[in-house]
Amino acid sequence: MSANGILPDTRLTALFESGVITAERPPADGQIQPASVDLRLGGTAYRLRASFLPGRSRTVSECLDSDLKMHTVDLSQGAVLETGCVYLAPLQERLKLPAGVTAMMNPKSSTGRIDVFTRVITDHGEAFDRAPEGYDGPLYAEISPCTFSILVHEGDRLSQVRFRQGVHTPLRDITVSVDLSGFEDGIVGYRARRHAGLVDLSKIGAHPAARFWEPLYAPDKRLILDPGEFYILASREAVTIGCDEAAEMAPIATEIGEFRAHYAGFFDPGFGTDEAGGTGSRAVLEVRGHDVPFILEHSQAIARLVYEPMAEPPGRAYGQVSSNYQKQGLKLSKFFV
């Protein structure tokens, strides 16, 4: 097995032990996944006037000392982050990356499926969700709830980080298409209900889905995406990620359609594999319509999966650890029942 590639759980544990990852508290149960580490919110967040990147010459703290920060939100006892607002939360984890190791971040699946736009910022950052080799500093989560206001607490995990050793060496990429033939009870997807109420991120399986989501049907296997609306759909193809590889859902070419087809994009080794109990797993698609109404048809290409090698197989594959989305079909976030 090549030494280059995505670092597995055994190596991620070693990153904590060696000080590459430091945190205010020891790793929590389930925080280290087969090919990623969940990132925990610190005790405060800041309401911002707008999103930003610090650029090469500034730290995030220096940017906040300008007029970007409107007020401070205490997360220690829980706080509501409202739709249409932009927040920045220092994360508990910090990085001190050695030569040859880079970091990539992404929203967790459960975050993307509730339409919370989340990305990570670093000091001197010129791009979101990236930390270059040699980066030594804090991490911050930018959080913008788009449809549902959310109740968050210190320690909640909205983002995750992957570590790559060596250069980015894709193995292959595949295009997945949308399934509008109907799942259980003929439902092809869900559209988020606006003004539906609050999603408490500490309560798993406690929110009645019908209050937040409208089921969708497509008797003619066509669905019209309305501009600005948020949808949960699923791929027609079953997706399999071998234990020697990882994948990320990447933006599809803009000429294919007037929509964005993902927020959270990491697929761990073992997802969808028979040996990890994932036979038939689909990719769930978080879709937002853009400028004009757009007709989506059954089997239409909607997203792209980019595969790359693991540096070595994980100690436990996805599905052999606590996982909410193994063997999934059309599935809402874990917060709903």
mmCIF file of C-alpha atoms in Angstrom:
data_model
loop_
_atom_site.group_PDB
_atom_site.id
_atom_site.type_symbol
_atom_site.label_atom_id
_atom_site.label_comp_id
_atom_site.label_asym_id
_atom_site.label_seq_id
_atom_site.Cartn_x
_atom_site.Cartn_y
_atom_site.Cartn_z
ATOM 1 C CA MET A 1 0.000 0.000 0.000
ATOM 2 C CA SER A 2 1.346 3.398 -0.990
ATOM 3 C CA ALA A 3 2.325 5.706 1.858
ATOM 4 C CA ASN A 4 0.521 8.508 0.036
ATOM 5 C CA GLY A 5 -3.211 8.970 0.365
ATOM 6 C CA ILE A 6 -5.917 9.693 2.927
ATOM 7 C CA LEU A 7 -4.896 8.894 6.497
ATOM 8 C CA PRO A 8 -7.011 6.223 8.261
ATOM 9 C CA ASP A 9 -8.344 6.116 11.813
ATOM 10 C CA THR A 10 -5.222 4.479 13.243
ATOM 11 C CA ARG A 11 -3.069 7.296 11.911
ATOM 12 C CA LEU A 12 -5.612 9.903 13.038
ATOM 13 C CA THR A 13 -5.340 8.666 16.603
ATOM 14 C CA ALA A 14 -1.576 9.044 16.301
ATOM 15 C CA LEU A 15 -2.025 12.652 15.126
ATOM 16 C CA PHE A 16 -3.657 13.467 18.466
ATOM 17 C CA GLU A 17 -0.917 11.660 20.359
ATOM 18 C CA SER A 18 1.877 13.420 18.461
ATOM 19 C CA GLY A 19 0.386 16.920 18.756
ATOM 20 C CA VAL A 20 -0.462 17.376 15.082
ATOM 21 C CA ILE A 21 -4.045 17.765 16.345
ATOM 22 C CA THR A 22 -4.481 19.430 19.714
ATOM 23 C CA ALA A 23 -7.740 20.212 21.475
ATOM 24 C CA GLU A 24 -9.135 21.650 24.664
ATOM 25 C CA ARG A 25 -10.463 18.192 25.589
ATOM 26 C CA PRO A 26 -9.474 14.602 24.702
ATOM 27 C CA PRO A 27 -11.162 13.067 21.646
ATOM 28 C CA ALA A 28 -14.798 12.187 22.301
ATOM 29 C CA ASP A 29 -16.392 8.822 21.601
ATOM 30 C CA GLY A 30 -16.999 8.426 17.898
ATOM 31 C CA GLN A 31 -15.089 11.568 16.988
ATOM 32 C CA ILE A 32 -12.470 9.655 14.998
ATOM 33 C CA GLN A 33 -14.106 8.121 11.926
ATOM 34 C CA PRO A 34 -12.526 5.631 9.468
ATOM 35 C CA ALA A 35 -10.991 8.444 7.391
ATOM 36 C CA SER A 36 -11.845 11.706 9.145
ATOM 37 C CA VAL A 37 -12.059 13.511 12.468
ATOM 38 C CA ASP A 38 -15.182 15.361 13.594
ATOM 39 C CA LEU A 39 -14.526 18.964 14.638
ATOM 40 C CA ARG A 40 -16.140 20.279 17.831
ATOM 41 C CA LEU A 41 -17.532 23.752 18.411
ATOM 42 C CA GLY A 42 -15.925 25.808 21.151
ATOM 43 C CA GLY A 43 -17.824 27.780 23.765
ATOM 44 C CA THR A 44 -18.528 30.905 21.723
ATOM 45 C CA ALA A 45 -19.642 32.037 18.301
ATOM 46 C CA TYR A 46 -19.663 35.446 16.641
ATOM 47 C CA ARG A 47 -22.463 36.936 14.578
ATOM 48 C CA LEU A 48 -20.853 38.417 11.474
ATOM 49 C CA ARG A 49 -21.868 41.104 9.034
ATOM 50 C CA ALA A 50 -20.715 38.884 6.171
ATOM 51 C CA SER A 51 -18.591 35.898 5.256
ATOM 52 C CA PHE A 52 -14.898 36.528 4.620
ATOM 53 C CA LEU A 53 -11.474 35.042 3.989
ATOM 54 C CA PRO A 54 -8.543 36.534 5.929
ATOM 55 C CA GLY A 55 -6.060 36.328 3.056
ATOM 56 C CA ARG A 56 -2.360 35.685 3.258
ATOM 57 C CA SER A 57 -1.483 38.623 5.492
ATOM 58 C CA ARG A 58 -4.083 38.366 8.301
ATOM 59 C CA THR A 59 -5.294 36.018 11.008
ATOM 60 C CA VAL A 60 -8.965 35.372 11.616
ATOM 61 C CA SER A 61 -8.697 37.139 14.970
ATOM 62 C CA GLU A 62 -7.352 40.267 13.284
ATOM 63 C CA CYS A 63 -10.328 40.238 10.919
ATOM 64 C CA LEU A 64 -12.750 39.908 13.824
ATOM 65 C CA ASP A 65 -11.170 42.912 15.510
ATOM 66 C CA SER A 66 -12.398 45.022 12.613
ATOM 67 C CA ASP A 67 -16.081 45.802 12.161
ATOM 68 C CA LEU A 68 -16.952 42.284 10.954
ATOM 69 C CA LYS A 69 -18.064 41.025 14.373
ATOM 70 C CA MET A 70 -21.516 42.201 15.446
ATOM 71 C CA HIS A 71 -21.894 40.381 18.749
ATOM 72 C CA THR A 72 -20.768 37.292 20.691
ATOM 73 C CA VAL A 73 -22.978 34.242 21.248
ATOM 74 C CA ASP A 74 -22.438 31.989 24.291
ATOM 75 C CA LEU A 75 -22.696 28.318 23.270
ATOM 76 C CA SER A 76 -21.898 26.837 26.677
ATOM 77 C CA GLN A 77 -25.578 26.426 27.571
ATOM 78 C CA GLY A 78 -26.849 26.244 24.008
ATOM 79 C CA ALA A 79 -27.835 29.062 21.653
ATOM 80 C CA VAL A 80 -30.023 29.536 18.599
ATOM 81 C CA LEU A 81 -28.324 30.323 15.284
ATOM 82 C CA GLU A 82 -30.925 31.905 13.031
ATOM 83 C CA THR A 83 -31.583 31.498 9.334
ATOM 84 C CA GLY A 84 -30.172 34.127 7.039
ATOM 85 C CA CYS A 85 -27.344 34.985 9.463
ATOM 86 C CA VAL A 86 -23.625 34.245 9.276
ATOM 87 C CA TYR A 87 -21.753 33.036 12.364
ATOM 88 C CA LEU A 88 -18.153 32.140 13.065
ATOM 89 C CA ALA A 89 -17.299 29.654 15.835
ATOM 90 C CA PRO A 90 -13.763 28.864 17.007
ATOM 91 C CA LEU A 91 -13.318 25.092 17.014
ATOM 92 C CA GLN A 92 -11.802 23.113 19.852
ATOM 93 C CA GLU A 93 -9.255 21.457 17.551
ATOM 94 C CA ARG A 94 -6.062 23.127 16.326
ATOM 95 C CA LEU A 95 -3.610 21.849 13.727
ATOM 96 C CA LYS A 96 0.158 21.718 13.464
ATOM 97 C CA LEU A 97 0.664 19.996 10.136
ATOM 98 C CA PRO A 98 4.010 18.429 9.274
ATOM 99 C CA ALA A 99 5.617 18.625 5.850
ATOM 100 C CA GLY A 100 3.817 16.563 3.257
ATOM 101 C CA VAL A 101 0.450 16.500 5.067
ATOM 102 C CA THR A 102 -2.489 18.698 4.111
ATOM 103 C CA ALA A 103 -6.005 18.916 5.539
ATOM 104 C CA MET A 104 -9.417 19.174 3.834
ATOM 105 C CA MET A 105 -12.693 19.937 5.620
ATOM 106 C CA ASN A 106 -16.328 19.327 4.801
ATOM 107 C CA PRO A 107 -19.697 19.546 6.528
ATOM 108 C CA LYS A 108 -20.866 16.326 8.158
ATOM 109 C CA SER A 109 -23.686 14.517 6.377
ATOM 110 C CA SER A 110 -26.176 15.385 9.104
ATOM 111 C CA THR A 111 -25.262 19.072 8.763
ATOM 112 C CA GLY A 112 -25.664 19.213 5.012
ATOM 113 C CA ARG A 113 -29.020 17.452 5.141
ATOM 114 C CA ILE A 114 -30.552 20.195 7.288
ATOM 115 C CA ASP A 115 -29.406 22.905 4.874
ATOM 116 C CA VAL A 116 -26.807 24.433 7.173
ATOM 117 C CA PHE A 117 -24.041 25.939 5.057
ATOM 118 C CA THR A 118 -20.803 25.256 6.943
ATOM 119 C CA ARG A 119 -17.162 25.695 5.972
ATOM 120 C CA VAL A 120 -13.873 25.974 7.834
ATOM 121 C CA ILE A 121 -11.511 28.967 7.838
ATOM 122 C CA THR A 122 -7.844 29.068 8.873
ATOM 123 C CA ASP A 123 -5.517 31.924 9.712
ATOM 124 C CA HIS A 124 -3.970 33.401 6.544
ATOM 125 C CA GLY A 125 -6.445 31.328 4.552
ATOM 126 C CA GLU A 126 -7.025 32.075 0.874
ATOM 127 C CA ALA A 127 -9.508 29.237 0.402
ATOM 128 C CA PHE A 128 -12.222 27.665 2.516
ATOM 129 C CA ASP A 129 -11.968 24.113 3.869
ATOM 130 C CA ARG A 130 -8.224 23.785 3.267
ATOM 131 C CA ALA A 131 -5.117 23.841 5.469
ATOM 132 C CA PRO A 132 -1.743 23.608 3.692
ATOM 133 C CA GLU A 133 1.256 21.614 4.857
ATOM 134 C CA GLY A 134 3.016 23.388 7.701
ATOM 135 C CA TYR A 135 -0.147 25.136 8.899
ATOM 136 C CA ASP A 136 0.103 25.823 12.622
ATOM 137 C CA GLY A 137 -2.949 27.484 14.093
ATOM 138 C CA PRO A 138 -6.627 27.459 15.020
ATOM 139 C CA LEU A 139 -9.664 26.415 13.028
ATOM 140 C CA TYR A 140 -12.968 28.273 12.755
ATOM 141 C CA ALA A 141 -16.339 27.107 11.468
ATOM 142 C CA GLU A 142 -18.417 29.515 9.433
ATOM 143 C CA ILE A 143 -22.077 28.555 9.963
ATOM 144 C CA SER A 144 -25.072 29.869 8.059
ATOM 145 C CA PRO A 145 -28.436 28.113 8.576
ATOM 146 C CA CYS A 146 -30.359 28.462 5.311
ATOM 147 C CA THR A 147 -33.791 26.910 5.969
ATOM 148 C CA PHE A 148 -34.064 25.829 9.620
ATOM 149 C CA SER A 149 -32.784 27.760 12.627
ATOM 150 C CA ILE A 150 -30.657 25.471 14.782
ATOM 151 C CA LEU A 151 -29.967 25.115 18.496
ATOM 152 C CA VAL A 152 -26.269 24.344 18.987
ATOM 153 C CA HIS A 153 -24.132 23.622 22.027
ATOM 154 C CA GLU A 154 -20.458 23.681 22.812
ATOM 155 C CA GLY A 155 -18.992 20.408 21.583
ATOM 156 C CA ASP A 156 -21.479 19.891 18.744
ATOM 157 C CA ARG A 157 -19.897 18.567 15.544
ATOM 158 C CA LEU A 158 -20.942 20.212 12.306
ATOM 159 C CA SER A 159 -17.737 19.740 10.297
ATOM 160 C CA GLN A 160 -15.090 17.103 9.745
ATOM 161 C CA VAL A 161 -11.488 17.073 8.578
ATOM 162 C CA ARG A 162 -9.512 14.655 6.430
ATOM 163 C CA PHE A 163 -5.735 14.473 6.163
ATOM 164 C CA ARG A 164 -3.890 13.682 2.961
ATOM 165 C CA GLN A 165 -0.280 12.536 2.887
ATOM 166 C CA GLY A 166 1.478 13.389 -0.364
ATOM 167 C CA VAL A 167 -0.079 14.843 -3.483
ATOM 168 C CA HIS A 168 -3.693 14.511 -4.545
ATOM 169 C CA THR A 169 -3.816 11.380 -6.722
ATOM 170 C CA PRO A 170 -7.370 10.599 -7.848
ATOM 171 C CA LEU A 171 -7.997 6.983 -8.744
ATOM 172 C CA ARG A 172 -11.094 7.674 -10.836
ATOM 173 C CA ASP A 173 -14.311 9.622 -10.788
ATOM 174 C CA ILE A 174 -17.841 8.501 -11.532
ATOM 175 C CA THR A 175 -21.001 10.424 -12.289
ATOM 176 C CA VAL A 176 -24.139 9.510 -10.377
ATOM 177 C CA SER A 177 -27.673 10.177 -11.537
ATOM 178 C CA VAL A 178 -30.884 10.968 -9.695
ATOM 179 C CA ASP A 179 -33.568 8.380 -8.925
ATOM 180 C CA LEU A 180 -37.079 9.711 -9.559
ATOM 181 C CA SER A 181 -38.727 6.304 -9.933
ATOM 182 C CA GLY A 182 -39.948 6.321 -6.328
ATOM 183 C CA PHE A 183 -38.760 4.842 -3.052
ATOM 184 C CA GLU A 184 -40.995 3.824 -0.148
ATOM 185 C CA ASP A 185 -44.650 4.808 -0.781
ATOM 186 C CA GLY A 186 -43.612 6.257 -4.123
ATOM 187 C CA ILE A 187 -41.746 9.201 -2.576
ATOM 188 C CA VAL A 188 -38.894 10.472 -4.753
ATOM 189 C CA GLY A 189 -37.554 13.129 -2.387
ATOM 190 C CA TYR A 190 -38.332 15.818 0.162
ATOM 191 C CA ARG A 191 -38.578 19.600 -0.001
ATOM 192 C CA ALA A 192 -37.767 21.574 3.148
ATOM 193 C CA ARG A 193 -40.641 23.532 4.691
ATOM 194 C CA ARG A 194 -39.739 27.126 5.407
ATOM 195 C CA HIS A 195 -40.548 28.584 8.865
ATOM 196 C CA ALA A 196 -40.848 25.020 10.161
ATOM 197 C CA GLY A 197 -39.293 25.522 13.584
ATOM 198 C CA LEU A 198 -36.065 24.862 15.409
ATOM 199 C CA VAL A 199 -33.736 21.881 14.951
ATOM 200 C CA ASP A 200 -31.972 20.997 18.216
ATOM 201 C CA LEU A 201 -28.691 19.340 17.268
ATOM 202 C CA SER A 202 -28.495 17.561 20.625
ATOM 203 C CA LYS A 203 -31.695 15.589 19.925
ATOM 204 C CA ILE A 204 -31.236 12.680 17.551
ATOM 205 C CA GLY A 205 -34.401 11.244 16.026
ATOM 206 C CA ALA A 206 -36.589 13.666 17.982
ATOM 207 C CA HIS A 207 -38.000 15.968 15.296
ATOM 208 C CA PRO A 208 -41.151 14.850 13.422
ATOM 209 C CA ALA A 209 -40.186 14.815 9.772
ATOM 210 C CA ALA A 210 -43.617 15.937 8.591
ATOM 211 C CA ARG A 211 -43.207 19.284 10.365
ATOM 212 C CA PHE A 212 -40.015 20.050 8.479
ATOM 213 C CA TRP A 213 -40.284 18.223 5.151
ATOM 214 C CA GLU A 214 -42.809 17.902 2.362
ATOM 215 C CA PRO A 215 -42.674 14.520 0.568
ATOM 216 C CA LEU A 216 -42.428 14.739 -3.207
ATOM 217 C CA TYR A 217 -43.817 12.480 -5.917
ATOM 218 C CA ALA A 218 -42.975 12.254 -9.609
ATOM 219 C CA PRO A 219 -45.503 10.055 -11.433
ATOM 220 C CA ASP A 220 -43.961 11.096 -14.745
ATOM 221 C CA LYS A 221 -40.408 10.699 -13.340
ATOM 222 C CA ARG A 222 -39.794 14.452 -13.596
ATOM 223 C CA LEU A 223 -39.359 17.028 -10.826
ATOM 224 C CA ILE A 224 -39.279 20.805 -11.144
ATOM 225 C CA LEU A 225 -36.694 22.426 -8.863
ATOM 226 C CA ASP A 226 -37.846 25.842 -7.686
ATOM 227 C CA PRO A 227 -35.189 28.560 -7.284
ATOM 228 C CA GLY A 228 -33.974 28.891 -3.712
ATOM 229 C CA GLU A 229 -35.709 25.732 -2.450
ATOM 230 C CA PHE A 230 -33.837 22.902 -0.736
ATOM 231 C CA TYR A 231 -34.374 19.247 -1.631
ATOM 232 C CA ILE A 232 -33.246 15.835 -0.427
ATOM 233 C CA LEU A 233 -32.966 13.316 -3.273
ATOM 234 C CA ALA A 234 -31.046 10.079 -3.801
ATOM 235 C CA SER A 235 -28.861 8.537 -6.458
ATOM 236 C CA ARG A 236 -30.120 5.870 -8.834
ATOM 237 C CA GLU A 237 -26.847 3.984 -8.480
ATOM 238 C CA ALA A 238 -25.698 2.092 -5.424
ATOM 239 C CA VAL A 239 -22.388 3.539 -4.233
ATOM 240 C CA THR A 240 -19.506 1.420 -2.973
ATOM 241 C CA ILE A 241 -16.298 2.762 -1.390
ATOM 242 C CA GLY A 242 -13.717 0.036 -0.913
ATOM 243 C CA CYS A 243 -11.668 -0.206 2.272
ATOM 244 C CA ASP A 244 -8.533 0.870 0.411
ATOM 245 C CA GLU A 245 -10.076 4.083 -0.911
ATOM 246 C CA ALA A 246 -12.096 7.147 0.079
ATOM 247 C CA ALA A 247 -14.289 9.423 -1.999
ATOM 248 C CA GLU A 248 -15.621 12.943 -2.065
ATOM 249 C CA MET A 249 -18.691 14.271 -3.849
ATOM 250 C CA ALA A 250 -17.433 17.074 -6.057
ATOM 251 C CA PRO A 251 -19.269 19.892 -7.838
ATOM 252 C CA ILE A 252 -20.612 18.738 -11.164
ATOM 253 C CA ALA A 253 -20.078 20.783 -14.308
ATOM 254 C CA THR A 254 -22.263 23.888 -14.219
ATOM 255 C CA GLU A 255 -23.504 23.317 -17.751
ATOM 256 C CA ILE A 256 -25.463 20.227 -16.622
ATOM 257 C CA GLY A 257 -28.112 22.110 -14.662
ATOM 258 C CA GLU A 258 -29.246 25.110 -12.654
ATOM 259 C CA PHE A 259 -28.699 23.590 -9.229
ATOM 260 C CA ARG A 260 -26.112 22.746 -6.599
ATOM 261 C CA ALA A 261 -26.071 19.036 -5.791
ATOM 262 C CA HIS A 262 -24.152 18.677 -2.545
ATOM 263 C CA TYR A 263 -23.106 20.314 0.687
ATOM 264 C CA ALA A 264 -21.476 17.428 2.571
ATOM 265 C CA GLY A 265 -19.247 15.287 0.414
ATOM 266 C CA PHE A 266 -16.995 12.833 2.295
ATOM 267 C CA PHE A 267 -17.590 9.103 1.788
ATOM 268 C CA ASP A 268 -15.584 6.869 4.127
ATOM 269 C CA PRO A 269 -13.934 3.549 3.239
ATOM 270 C CA GLY A 270 -16.431 0.735 3.663
ATOM 271 C CA PHE A 271 -19.491 2.785 2.717
ATOM 272 C CA GLY A 272 -21.828 0.555 0.749
ATOM 273 C CA THR A 273 -19.663 -2.557 0.935
ATOM 274 C CA ASP A 274 -21.164 -5.993 1.565
ATOM 275 C CA GLU A 275 -18.704 -6.845 4.344
ATOM 276 C CA ALA A 276 -19.638 -3.681 6.294
ATOM 277 C CA GLY A 277 -23.367 -4.252 5.897
ATOM 278 C CA GLY A 278 -23.898 -1.584 3.294
ATOM 279 C CA THR A 279 -25.254 -3.498 0.323
ATOM 280 C CA GLY A 280 -27.302 -1.191 -1.893
ATOM 281 C CA SER A 281 -26.339 2.098 -0.212
ATOM 282 C CA ARG A 282 -27.282 5.162 -2.236
ATOM 283 C CA ALA A 283 -25.724 8.604 -2.244
ATOM 284 C CA VAL A 284 -28.138 11.103 -0.694
ATOM 285 C CA LEU A 285 -28.120 14.397 -2.558
ATOM 286 C CA GLU A 286 -28.599 17.816 -0.990
ATOM 287 C CA VAL A 287 -29.906 19.894 -3.858
ATOM 288 C CA ARG A 288 -30.644 23.611 -4.082
ATOM 289 C CA GLY A 289 -32.245 25.189 -7.133
ATOM 290 C CA HIS A 290 -30.529 28.272 -8.523
ATOM 291 C CA ASP A 291 -31.721 31.087 -10.747
ATOM 292 C CA VAL A 292 -34.593 29.610 -12.748
ATOM 293 C CA PRO A 293 -37.026 26.690 -12.352
ATOM 294 C CA PHE A 294 -35.332 23.577 -13.674
ATOM 295 C CA ILE A 295 -36.799 20.229 -14.762
ATOM 296 C CA LEU A 296 -34.902 17.272 -13.325
ATOM 297 C CA GLU A 297 -35.562 13.930 -14.993
ATOM 298 C CA HIS A 298 -35.062 10.351 -13.813
ATOM 299 C CA SER A 299 -31.509 9.113 -14.544
ATOM 300 C CA GLN A 300 -30.214 12.636 -15.170
ATOM 301 C CA ALA A 301 -26.598 13.166 -14.103
ATOM 302 C CA ILE A 302 -26.539 15.146 -10.869
ATOM 303 C CA ALA A 303 -23.229 14.688 -9.016
ATOM 304 C CA ARG A 304 -19.697 13.360 -9.303
ATOM 305 C CA LEU A 305 -17.733 11.118 -6.927
ATOM 306 C CA VAL A 306 -13.935 11.449 -6.923
ATOM 307 C CA TYR A 307 -12.065 8.456 -5.491
ATOM 308 C CA GLU A 308 -8.541 8.520 -4.095
ATOM 309 C CA PRO A 309 -6.411 5.966 -2.270
ATOM 310 C CA MET A 310 -6.112 5.480 1.452
ATOM 311 C CA ALA A 311 -2.558 5.562 2.774
ATOM 312 C CA GLU A 312 -3.547 2.262 4.409
ATOM 313 C CA PRO A 313 -6.878 0.573 5.218
ATOM 314 C CA PRO A 314 -8.688 1.806 8.336
ATOM 315 C CA GLY A 315 -8.821 -0.223 11.512
ATOM 316 C CA ARG A 316 -12.620 -0.223 11.219
ATOM 317 C CA ALA A 317 -14.587 0.501 8.075
ATOM 318 C CA TYR A 318 -17.673 2.688 7.842
ATOM 319 C CA GLY A 319 -20.589 0.648 9.130
ATOM 320 C CA GLN A 320 -18.364 -1.190 11.600
ATOM 321 C CA VAL A 321 -18.406 1.945 13.740
ATOM 322 C CA SER A 322 -21.462 3.933 14.771
ATOM 323 C CA SER A 323 -22.964 5.099 11.477
ATOM 324 C CA ASN A 324 -26.332 6.611 10.631
ATOM 325 C CA TYR A 325 -26.263 6.268 6.866
ATOM 326 C CA GLN A 326 -24.917 2.837 5.992
ATOM 327 C CA LYS A 327 -27.326 0.936 3.705
ATOM 328 C CA GLN A 328 -29.297 4.141 3.193
ATOM 329 C CA GLY A 329 -31.827 4.772 0.481
ATOM 330 C CA LEU A 330 -33.653 8.100 0.499
ATOM 331 C CA LYS A 331 -32.856 9.226 4.035
ATOM 332 C CA LEU A 332 -33.252 12.472 5.945
ATOM 333 C CA SER A 333 -30.787 13.686 8.538
ATOM 334 C CA LYS A 334 -30.481 11.698 11.767
ATOM 335 C CA PHE A 335 -32.296 14.499 13.638
ATOM 336 C CA PHE A 336 -35.669 13.506 12.141
ATOM 337 C CA VAL A 337 -38.050 10.641 12.770
#
